[in-house]
CSV table of C-alpha atoms and ligand atoms in Angstrom, one decimal:
chain,number,residue,atom,x,y,z
A,1,MET,CA,166.4,118.4,186.9
A,2,ALA,CA,163.7,121.3,186.4
A,3,THR,CA,164.2,123.7,188.9
A,4,LYS,CA,161.0,124.9,190.5
A,5,ILE,CA,159.7,128.9,189.7
A,6,ARG,CA,158.9,130.9,192.9
A,7,LEU,CA,155.4,131.9,191.8
A,8,GLN,CA,155.5,135.3,193.9
A,9,ALA,CA,156.9,138.7,192.6
A,10,PRO,CA,159.9,139.7,193.7
A,11,ILE,CA,160.3,141.0,197.6
A,12,GLY,CA,159.2,144.7,197.6
A,13,MET,CA,157.5,144.4,194.0
A,14,HIS,CA,153.8,144.1,193.4
A,15,ASP,CA,151.4,143.6,190.6
A,16,ILE,CA,149.1,146.5,190.1
A,17,LEU,CA,145.9,144.5,189.7
A,18,PRO,CA,143.1,145.6,187.6
A,19,GLU,CA,141.0,147.0,190.6
A,20,THR,CA,143.9,149.2,191.2
A,21,GLN,CA,144.3,150.9,187.9
A,22,PRO,CA,141.7,153.4,187.8
A,23,PHE,CA,143.6,155.0,190.8
A,24,PHE,CA,146.8,155.1,189.0
A,25,ARG,CA,145.3,156.5,185.8
A,26,LYS,CA,143.6,158.9,187.8
A,27,VAL,CA,146.7,160.0,189.4
A,28,TYR,CA,148.5,160.3,185.8
A,29,ALA,CA,145.3,162.3,184.4
A,30,VAL,CA,145.9,164.8,187.0
A,31,ALA,CA,149.5,165.2,186.8
A,32,ASN,CA,149.2,165.3,182.8
A,33,SER,CA,146.5,168.0,183.0
A,34,ILE,CA,148.4,170.0,185.6
A,35,ALA,CA,151.7,169.8,184.5
A,36,GLN,CA,150.7,170.8,180.6
A,37,PHE,CA,148.8,173.8,182.1
A,38,TYR,CA,152.3,174.9,183.6
A,39,GLY,CA,153.8,174.6,180.3
A,40,PHE,CA,155.9,171.1,181.1
A,41,LYS,CA,156.3,168.5,178.2
A,42,LYS,CA,156.5,165.0,178.6
A,43,ILE,CA,159.5,163.1,178.0
A,44,ASP,CA,160.3,159.4,178.6
A,45,THR,CA,163.7,158.3,179.3
A,46,PRO,CA,164.9,154.7,179.6
A,47,ILE,CA,164.3,153.0,182.4
A,48,VAL,CA,167.9,151.3,182.5
A,49,GLU,CA,170.9,153.8,182.1
A,50,ASP,CA,174.6,153.9,182.5
A,51,ALA,CA,175.0,152.9,186.6
A,52,ASP,CA,177.9,156.0,186.4
A,53,LEU,CA,175.3,158.6,185.4
A,54,PHE,CA,173.6,157.8,188.9
A,55,SER,CA,176.8,157.1,191.0
A,56,LYS,CA,177.9,160.5,189.5
A,57,GLY,CA,174.8,162.5,189.8
A,58,ILE,CA,173.5,161.4,193.1
A,59,GLY,CA,176.2,160.8,195.0
A,60,LEU,CA,178.8,157.6,196.0
A,61,GLY,CA,178.1,158.2,199.7
A,62,THR,CA,174.4,158.5,199.6
A,63,ASP,CA,172.0,155.2,200.5
A,64,ILE,CA,170.6,154.9,197.0
A,65,ILE,CA,173.6,154.2,195.5
A,66,GLU,CA,175.7,152.9,198.3
A,67,LYS,CA,172.9,150.1,199.4
A,68,GLU,CA,170.1,150.2,196.9
A,69,MET,CA,170.8,150.4,193.4
A,70,TYR,CA,170.1,147.5,191.1
A,71,ALA,CA,173.4,147.7,189.1
A,72,PHE,CA,174.0,144.8,186.7
A,73,ARG,CA,176.8,144.2,184.2
A,74,SER,CA,175.2,143.3,180.6
A,75,LYS,CA,176.5,140.4,178.3
A,76,GLY,CA,178.1,142.8,176.4
A,77,GLY,CA,180.2,144.3,179.4
A,78,ASP,CA,178.3,147.7,180.2
A,79,PHE,CA,177.5,148.6,183.7
A,80,LEU,CA,174.1,149.4,183.7
A,81,ALA,CA,171.4,150.2,186.7
A,82,LEU,CA,167.8,150.2,186.9
A,83,ARG,CA,167.0,153.6,187.4
A,84,PRO,CA,166.6,154.6,191.3
A,85,GLU,CA,164.9,158.0,190.3
A,86,PHE,CA,164.2,160.4,187.4
A,87,THR,CA,166.1,163.4,187.9
A,88,ALA,CA,170.0,162.1,186.5
A,89,GLY,CA,168.2,160.8,183.4
A,90,MET,CA,166.3,163.8,182.6
A,91,ALA,CA,169.6,165.8,183.1
A,92,ARG,CA,171.3,163.1,180.9
A,93,ALA,CA,168.5,163.8,178.0
A,94,TYR,CA,168.6,167.6,178.4
A,95,ILE,CA,172.3,167.5,177.8
A,96,GLU,CA,172.6,164.6,175.0
A,97,HIS,CA,169.9,166.5,173.0
A,98,GLY,CA,171.4,170.1,173.3
A,99,MET,CA,168.3,171.4,174.9
A,100,VAL,CA,170.4,174.0,176.6
A,101,ASN,CA,170.2,175.6,172.9
A,102,LEU,CA,166.3,175.9,173.2
A,103,PRO,CA,164.6,178.8,174.9
A,104,GLN,CA,165.4,178.3,178.6
A,105,PRO,CA,164.1,177.2,180.8
A,106,GLN,CA,163.1,173.6,179.6
A,107,LYS,CA,160.1,172.4,181.8
A,108,LEU,CA,159.9,168.5,181.5
A,109,TYR,CA,157.8,166.0,183.0
A,110,SER,CA,157.6,162.0,183.4
A,111,TYR,CA,156.4,159.1,185.0
A,112,GLY,CA,156.8,155.7,185.4
A,113,PRO,CA,158.3,152.8,187.6
A,114,LEU,CA,161.5,153.1,189.6
A,115,PHE,CA,163.9,150.5,191.6
A,116,ARG,CA,165.4,150.9,194.8
A,117,MET,CA,166.6,148.1,197.0
A,118,GLU,CA,164.9,149.2,199.9
A,119,ARG,CA,164.1,147.3,203.4
A,120,PRO,CA,160.2,146.9,202.3
A,121,GLN,CA,157.8,148.6,204.9
A,122,ALA,CA,154.4,150.8,204.5
A,123,GLY,CA,154.7,152.9,201.8
A,124,ARG,CA,158.1,151.6,200.8
A,125,PHE,CA,158.6,149.5,197.8
A,126,ARG,CA,161.5,148.2,195.7
A,127,GLN,CA,159.7,149.1,192.6
A,128,PHE,CA,157.6,152.4,192.6
A,129,HIS,CA,156.1,154.7,190.5
A,130,GLN,CA,156.6,158.4,190.7
A,131,VAL,CA,155.4,161.6,188.7
A,132,ASP,CA,158.5,163.8,188.1
A,133,LEU,CA,158.9,167.5,187.3
A,134,GLU,CA,162.1,169.3,186.4
A,135,VAL,CA,162.6,172.9,185.1
A,136,PHE,CA,166.2,173.3,183.6
A,137,GLY,CA,168.0,176.7,183.0
A,138,GLU,CA,166.1,178.8,185.4
A,139,GLN,CA,167.7,180.1,189.0
A,140,ASP,CA,165.0,182.6,190.0
A,141,SER,CA,163.2,181.4,193.1
A,142,VAL,CA,159.9,182.0,191.7
A,143,ILE,CA,160.6,178.7,189.9
A,144,ASP,CA,161.3,176.8,193.3
A,145,ALA,CA,157.7,178.2,194.7
A,146,GLN,CA,156.2,177.0,191.1
A,147,ILE,CA,157.2,173.7,191.2
A,148,ILE,CA,156.2,173.2,195.1
A,149,GLN,CA,152.3,174.8,193.9
A,150,ILE,CA,152.2,172.6,191.1
A,151,PHE,CA,152.7,169.6,193.2
A,152,TYR,CA,150.3,170.9,195.6
A,153,ASN,CA,147.7,171.5,193.3
A,154,ILE,CA,148.2,168.0,191.7
A,155,LEU,CA,147.2,166.5,195.4
A,156,LYS,CA,144.6,169.5,195.8
A,157,GLU,CA,142.9,168.2,192.6
A,158,LEU,CA,143.0,164.7,194.1
A,159,LYS,CA,141.1,165.9,197.1
A,160,PHE,CA,143.9,165.6,199.6
A,161,LYS,CA,143.3,167.9,202.8
A,162,ASN,CA,145.3,169.2,205.3
A,163,LEU,CA,148.7,169.3,203.2
A,164,ILE,CA,151.8,170.7,204.6
A,165,VAL,CA,155.0,171.6,202.8
A,166,GLU,CA,158.2,171.6,204.7
A,167,ILE,CA,161.0,173.5,203.5
A,168,ASN,CA,164.8,174.0,204.2
A,169,SER,CA,167.5,175.4,202.4
A,170,ILE,CA,171.0,173.4,202.1
A,171,GLY,CA,173.0,176.4,200.6
A,172,ASP,CA,175.1,175.9,197.9
A,173,ARG,CA,179.1,175.4,197.0
A,174,ASN,CA,180.2,178.7,198.6
A,175,CYS,CA,178.4,178.3,202.1
A,176,ARG,CA,177.6,174.5,202.3
A,177,PRO,CA,181.4,173.2,202.7
A,178,TYR,CA,182.0,175.6,205.4
A,179,TYR,CA,178.8,174.6,207.2
A,180,LYS,CA,179.8,170.8,206.5
A,181,LYS,CA,183.2,171.2,208.4
A,182,MET,CA,181.5,172.9,211.3
A,183,LEU,CA,178.7,170.1,211.6
A,184,VAL,CA,181.7,167.5,211.3
A,185,ASN,CA,183.6,169.1,214.2
A,186,TYR,CA,180.4,169.2,216.0
A,187,PHE,CA,179.6,165.6,215.6
A,188,ARG,CA,182.8,164.3,215.9
A,189,SER,CA,183.1,165.7,219.5
A,190,ARG,CA,180.0,163.4,220.3
A,191,GLU,CA,180.3,160.6,217.9
A,192,SER,CA,180.5,157.9,220.6
A,193,SER,CA,176.7,158.8,221.3
A,194,LEU,CA,175.8,158.4,217.5
A,195,CYS,CA,174.1,155.6,216.0
A,196,SER,CA,176.3,153.3,213.8
A,197,ASP,CA,174.6,154.8,210.7
A,198,CYS,CA,175.4,158.2,211.8
A,199,ARG,CA,179.0,157.3,212.5
A,200,ARG,CA,179.7,156.0,209.0
A,201,ARG,CA,177.6,159.1,207.7
A,202,LEU,CA,180.0,161.3,209.5
A,203,ARG,CA,182.6,160.0,206.9
A,204,TYR,CA,180.6,160.1,203.9
A,205,ASN,CA,177.5,162.0,204.3
A,206,PRO,CA,177.5,164.3,207.5
A,207,LEU,CA,174.3,166.3,206.2
A,208,ARG,CA,172.4,163.3,206.3
A,209,ILE,CA,173.0,162.6,210.2
A,210,LEU,CA,170.1,165.9,210.5
A,211,ASP,CA,167.3,163.8,209.2
A,212,CYS,CA,168.5,160.4,211.1
A,213,LYS,CA,165.5,159.0,212.9
A,214,GLU,CA,167.1,157.1,215.7
A,215,GLU,CA,166.0,158.1,219.3
A,216,LYS,CA,169.7,158.0,220.3
A,217,CYS,CA,170.8,160.7,217.7
A,218,GLN,CA,168.0,163.1,218.5
A,219,PRO,CA,169.3,165.2,221.6
A,220,ILE,CA,172.7,165.4,219.3
A,221,LYS,CA,170.8,166.6,216.3
A,222,ALA,CA,168.8,169.4,218.3
A,223,GLN,CA,172.0,171.3,219.5
A,224,ALA,CA,173.8,170.8,216.3
A,225,PRO,CA,174.3,174.0,214.2
A,226,GLN,CA,171.8,174.7,211.7
A,227,LEU,CA,172.3,175.5,207.9
A,228,VAL,CA,170.0,178.3,207.5
A,229,ASP,CA,172.1,180.5,209.8
A,230,HIS,CA,175.1,179.8,207.9
A,231,LEU,CA,173.7,180.8,204.5
A,232,CYS,CA,175.7,183.0,201.8
A,233,GLU,CA,174.1,186.3,201.3
A,234,GLU,CA,173.0,184.9,197.8
A,235,CYS,CA,171.5,181.4,199.4
A,236,LYS,CA,169.6,183.5,202.2
A,237,THR,CA,168.1,186.1,199.4
A,238,HIS,CA,167.3,182.9,197.3
A,239,PHE,CA,165.4,180.9,200.3
A,240,LYS,CA,163.5,184.4,201.7
A,241,GLU,CA,161.9,185.0,198.2
A,242,VAL,CA,160.8,181.0,197.7
A,243,LEU,CA,159.3,182.0,201.1
A,244,GLU,CA,157.7,185.1,199.9
A,245,PHE,CA,156.3,183.5,196.8
A,246,LEU,CA,155.0,180.6,198.7
A,247,ASP,CA,153.3,183.2,201.5
A,248,GLU,CA,151.7,185.0,198.4
A,249,VAL,CA,149.9,182.0,197.3
A,250,GLU,CA,149.3,181.3,200.8
A,251,MET,CA,150.7,177.7,200.9
A,252,PRO,CA,150.6,176.2,204.2
A,253,TYR,CA,154.5,175.7,205.0
A,254,ARG,CA,157.1,175.0,207.8
A,255,LEU,CA,160.5,175.6,208.2
A,256,ASN,CA,162.4,172.1,208.9
A,257,PRO,CA,165.8,172.8,209.6
A,258,TYR,CA,166.9,169.2,209.8
A,259,LEU,CA,165.4,168.3,206.2
A,260,VAL,CA,168.3,167.4,203.9
A,261,ARG,CA,167.2,165.1,202.0
A,262,GLY,CA,169.4,161.7,200.7
A,263,LEU,CA,171.0,163.0,197.5
A,264,ASP,CA,174.4,164.9,196.9
A,265,TYR,CA,173.4,167.1,193.9
A,266,TYR,CA,170.5,169.2,195.7
A,267,THR,CA,171.4,173.3,196.2
A,268,LYS,CA,169.5,176.1,198.0
A,269,THR,CA,165.9,174.6,198.4
A,270,VAL,CA,164.7,171.4,199.2
A,271,PHE,CA,161.1,170.5,200.2
A,272,GLU,CA,158.6,167.8,201.2
A,273,ILE,CA,154.8,167.5,201.3
A,274,TYR,CA,152.9,165.5,203.6
A,275,GLU,CA,149.3,164.8,204.8
A,276,ASP,CA,149.5,166.8,207.9
A,277,SER,CA,148.4,164.0,210.2
A,278,GLU,CA,149.4,160.7,212.3
A,279,GLU,CA,148.7,158.7,209.1
A,280,GLY,CA,150.5,161.1,207.0
A,281,GLN,CA,153.6,161.2,208.8
A,282,LYS,CA,153.5,157.2,208.8
A,283,LEU,CA,152.8,156.9,205.5
A,284,GLY,CA,155.9,159.4,204.7
A,285,ALA,CA,156.5,162.4,202.5
A,286,LEU,CA,154.1,162.7,199.2
A,287,VAL,CA,156.3,164.7,197.4
A,288,GLY,CA,160.0,165.4,197.6
A,289,GLY,CA,162.3,167.8,195.7
A,290,GLY,CA,164.6,170.7,195.5
A,291,ARG,CA,167.0,172.8,193.4
A,292,PHE,CA,170.0,171.4,191.9
A,293,ASP,CA,172.1,173.9,190.0
A,294,ASN,CA,175.2,171.7,189.8
A,295,LEU,CA,173.9,168.3,188.5
A,296,VAL,CA,173.8,169.4,184.9
A,297,LYS,CA,177.7,170.6,185.1
A,298,MET,CA,178.7,167.8,187.2
A,299,LEU,CA,177.3,165.5,184.6
A,300,GLY,CA,179.5,167.2,181.7
A,301,GLY,CA,177.0,169.9,180.7
A,302,ARG,CA,176.8,173.7,180.4
A,303,ASP,CA,176.4,175.3,184.0
A,304,THR,CA,172.4,175.0,184.4
A,305,PRO,CA,170.5,176.1,187.1
A,306,ALA,CA,167.8,173.5,187.7
A,307,CYS,CA,165.0,172.6,190.1
A,308,GLY,CA,162.2,169.8,190.2
A,309,GLY,CA,160.3,167.2,192.3
A,310,ALA,CA,159.1,163.8,192.3
A,311,ALA,CA,155.3,162.5,194.0
A,312,GLY,CA,155.3,158.9,195.1
A,313,VAL,CA,152.3,157.4,193.0
A,314,GLU,CA,151.7,154.2,195.4
A,315,ARG,CA,151.5,156.5,198.6
A,316,ILE,CA,149.2,158.6,196.7
A,317,VAL,CA,147.1,155.9,195.5
A,318,ALA,CA,147.3,154.2,198.9
A,319,THR,CA,145.4,157.6,200.6
A,320,LEU,CA,142.9,157.4,197.8
A,321,LYS,CA,141.9,153.9,198.0
A,322,GLU,CA,141.5,154.4,201.9
A,323,ARG,CA,139.4,157.5,201.3
A,324,ILE,CA,137.2,155.1,199.0
A,325,LYS,CA,137.0,152.6,201.8
A,326,GLN,CA,136.1,155.1,204.5
A,327,GLU,CA,133.5,157.0,202.2
A,328,ASN,CA,132.2,153.6,201.0
A,329,THR,CA,132.0,155.1,197.6
A,330,ALA,CA,133.4,152.5,194.6
A,331,PRO,CA,135.0,154.4,191.8
A,332,VAL,CA,132.5,155.0,189.0
A,333,SER,CA,131.7,152.2,186.5
A,334,VAL,CA,132.3,153.1,182.7
A,335,GLN,CA,130.2,149.8,181.9
A,336,LYS,CA,127.0,151.8,181.8
A,337,VAL,CA,125.3,149.5,179.2
A,338,PHE,CA,125.4,145.7,179.2
A,339,LEU,CA,124.4,143.2,176.6
A,340,ALA,CA,122.8,140.2,177.5
A,341,GLN,CA,121.6,137.4,175.0
A,342,LEU,CA,119.5,134.1,174.9
A,343,SER,CA,119.6,131.5,171.8
A,344,ASP,CA,122.0,130.9,169.2
A,345,LEU,CA,120.4,133.0,167.2
A,346,ALA,CA,120.7,135.9,169.3
A,347,LYS,CA,124.1,135.4,170.2
A,348,ARG,CA,125.2,135.7,166.6
A,349,LYS,CA,123.1,139.1,166.3
A,350,SER,CA,125.0,140.1,169.3
A,351,LEU,CA,128.5,139.7,167.9
A,352,ARG,CA,127.5,142.3,165.0
A,353,LEU,CA,125.6,144.4,167.3
A,354,PHE,CA,128.5,144.8,169.9
A,355,GLU,CA,130.8,145.9,166.8
A,356,GLU,CA,128.2,148.9,166.4
A,357,PHE,CA,128.6,149.8,169.8
A,358,ARG,CA,132.3,150.2,169.5
A,359,LYS,CA,132.1,152.1,166.2
A,360,ALA,CA,129.9,154.4,167.9
A,361,LYS,CA,131.9,154.8,171.0
A,362,ILE,CA,129.6,153.7,173.6
A,363,GLN,CA,131.1,151.5,176.2
A,364,ILE,CA,129.2,148.1,176.4
A,365,ALA,CA,130.1,144.9,178.3
A,366,GLU,CA,128.9,141.6,177.8
A,367,SER,CA,129.2,137.9,178.7
A,368,PHE,CA,128.9,135.8,175.6
A,369,GLY,CA,130.0,132.7,177.2
A,370,LYS,CA,126.9,132.9,179.5
A,371,ASP,CA,123.5,131.1,178.3
A,372,SER,CA,121.5,132.0,181.3
A,373,LEU,CA,119.8,135.4,181.7
A,374,LYS,CA,119.3,135.6,185.2
A,375,THR,CA,123.7,134.9,185.5
A,376,GLN,CA,124.0,137.6,183.0
A,377,LEU,CA,122.2,140.1,184.6
A,378,ARG,CA,123.6,139.3,187.9
A,379,LEU,CA,126.7,140.5,186.3
A,380,ALA,CA,125.4,143.5,184.9
A,381,ASP,CA,124.3,144.2,188.2
A,382,LYS,CA,127.8,143.6,189.7
A,383,MET,CA,129.6,145.9,187.3
A,384,GLY,CA,127.1,148.9,188.2
A,385,ALA,CA,125.6,149.0,184.7
A,386,ASP,CA,122.6,151.4,184.3
A,387,TYR,CA,121.2,149.6,181.6
A,388,ALA,CA,120.8,145.7,180.4
A,389,LEU,CA,119.9,144.9,176.7
A,390,ILE,CA,118.4,141.8,176.4
A,391,LEU,CA,118.1,140.2,173.1
A,392,GLY,CA,116.0,136.7,173.2
A,393,GLN,CA,115.1,134.3,170.7
A,394,LYS,CA,111.9,136.0,170.2
A,395,GLU,CA,113.6,139.7,169.8
A,396,ALA,CA,116.3,138.1,167.6
A,397,LEU,CA,113.3,136.9,165.1
A,398,GLU,CA,111.3,139.9,165.2
A,399,GLU,CA,114.7,142.4,164.7
A,400,ALA,CA,114.0,143.9,168.2
A,401,ILE,CA,115.6,144.3,171.2
A,402,ILE,CA,114.6,144.9,175.1
A,403,ILE,CA,116.5,148.0,177.2
A,404,ARG,CA,115.9,147.3,181.1
A,405,ASP,CA,116.5,150.1,183.1
A,406,MET,CA,118.5,148.3,186.1
A,407,LYS,CA,117.6,150.4,188.8
A,408,THR,CA,113.8,150.6,188.2
A,409,GLY,CA,113.3,147.2,186.3
A,410,ARG,CA,111.5,149.2,183.7
A,411,GLN,CA,111.5,147.4,180.2
A,412,GLU,CA,110.9,149.4,176.8
A,413,THR,CA,111.3,147.3,173.4
A,414,VAL,CA,112.9,148.9,170.5
A,415,LYS,CA,114.0,148.1,166.8
A,416,LEU,CA,117.1,146.7,166.8
A,417,ASP,CA,118.4,149.1,164.1
A,418,LYS,CA,117.8,151.5,166.1
A,419,ILE,CA,119.4,150.4,169.4
A,420,VAL,CA,122.6,152.1,168.9
A,421,LYS,CA,121.1,156.0,168.3
A,422,GLU,CA,118.6,155.0,171.1
A,423,MET,CA,121.4,154.1,173.9
A,424,GLY,CA,123.2,157.1,172.7
A,425,LYS,CA,120.3,159.4,173.7
A,426,TYR,CA,119.6,157.4,176.8
A,427,LEU,CA,123.0,157.7,178.1
A,428,LYS,CA,122.9,161.6,177.5
A,429,LYS,CA,120.0,161.9,179.7
B,1,AMP,P1,162.7,160.6,196.5
B,1,AMP,O1,163.0,160.4,195.0
B,1,AMP,O2,163.3,159.6,197.5
B,1,AMP,O3,162.9,162.3,196.9
B,1,AMP,O4,161.1,160.4,196.9
B,1,AMP,C1,160.1,161.4,196.1
B,1,AMP,C2,158.9,160.7,196.8
B,1,AMP,O5,158.8,159.2,195.8
B,1,AMP,C3,158.6,160.3,198.1
B,1,AMP,O6,158.0,161.4,198.8
B,1,AMP,C4,157.6,159.0,198.3
B,1,AMP,O7,156.5,159.5,197.9
B,1,AMP,C5,158.0,158.4,196.9
B,1,AMP,N1,159.0,157.4,197.2
B,1,AMP,C6,160.1,157.2,197.3
B,1,AMP,N2,160.9,156.1,197.4
B,1,AMP,C7,159.6,155.0,197.4
B,1,AMP,C8,159.8,153.9,197.6
B,1,AMP,N3,161.0,153.1,197.9
B,1,AMP,N4,158.5,153.1,197.4
B,1,AMP,C9,157.5,153.8,197.5
B,1,AMP,N5,157.7,155.0,197.4
B,1,AMP,C10,158.6,156.0,197.3
């Protein structure tokens, strides 16, 4: 018996419908232009990688690996995973292609889909998209500040207002183990008051207790020792310098001692960027990132300091859409000209004329399947066309065509062999 296919996208995954495409295009266009301005080069890594790459890089005790990774064994017996983030794949590519031998730093960027089996909720999907930037081979604190500045500029260019950067330092392998021990001792003596997730985190990932959102854990968290007070000299200086650079470019930031982020590979700087409003807090961070000086070595490469971040495209697009709704401004139509035809002869001539517009790179729309002029003009209006070209039986016989200004209704007849050139002039006006 044939099984019935469920005619719905998988839970937490969505079609990006035609009306949403311009928003995604806009985000990618802005990201491309700003990333390239700052000297980043585009790279695409596979959507599927060895599962071990992520469990080794991101860490076994993290939510992403423990609960959220789409991992599977292929028919050939390989243990693979859909990428839950970009950084580990980028680091793998950096090692695999010997980029360590190229002039350092190597600045790479990418965008595309990622997969995490999270509980679907507002701003959180199982397939989502990020714009990701990584700098490999530079330990200077100026890079941390620059990464933050670039993401901030991308959001500014997309007309985000009231942005706020939250920033913290989570130390390195010199100072973090000592702090971790202190933290574990502190939480262990209060274990029975922690939520069940945090009791588990206490064993696998105690730093994550600091960003627990459970009401119950808040008072305990508030009294916990803070990492910034226990940084080693090197991390302290690095953090101070990052903040000074941010001051220099007048970046609005606030220190958040509870910001630890979910992944094991971070060292020193961690940051997130939010829209500083109730709505923005609800939606969650637009951008997150930090320094990861140990990752390349952990994956088998040479000791390579690195820093990067990722912006969530769906969250950005949701805000752009909301803004358009509030301002009641439709995205600008690219269909400025519509070709309407009446009669068989006109339809045949229209087909050829359409090709001439394509060669002249003038965007033009049509609805050749419709025969009523009224229907075609209504469609032109809906598309937001500035001009309709009307080719009726009479015009087709006389080798002419009518240009109709859709706003004023004014019409002018021109020779058919002049229309492409004429429209070019009209559109330049
Ligand atoms: P992360 O890779 O977790 O540091 O996330 C970086 C950014 O990606 C976040 O600030 C969000 O904007 C976005 N993001 C992360 N997870 C999701 C998700 N499940 N659905 C949609 N966006 C996400």
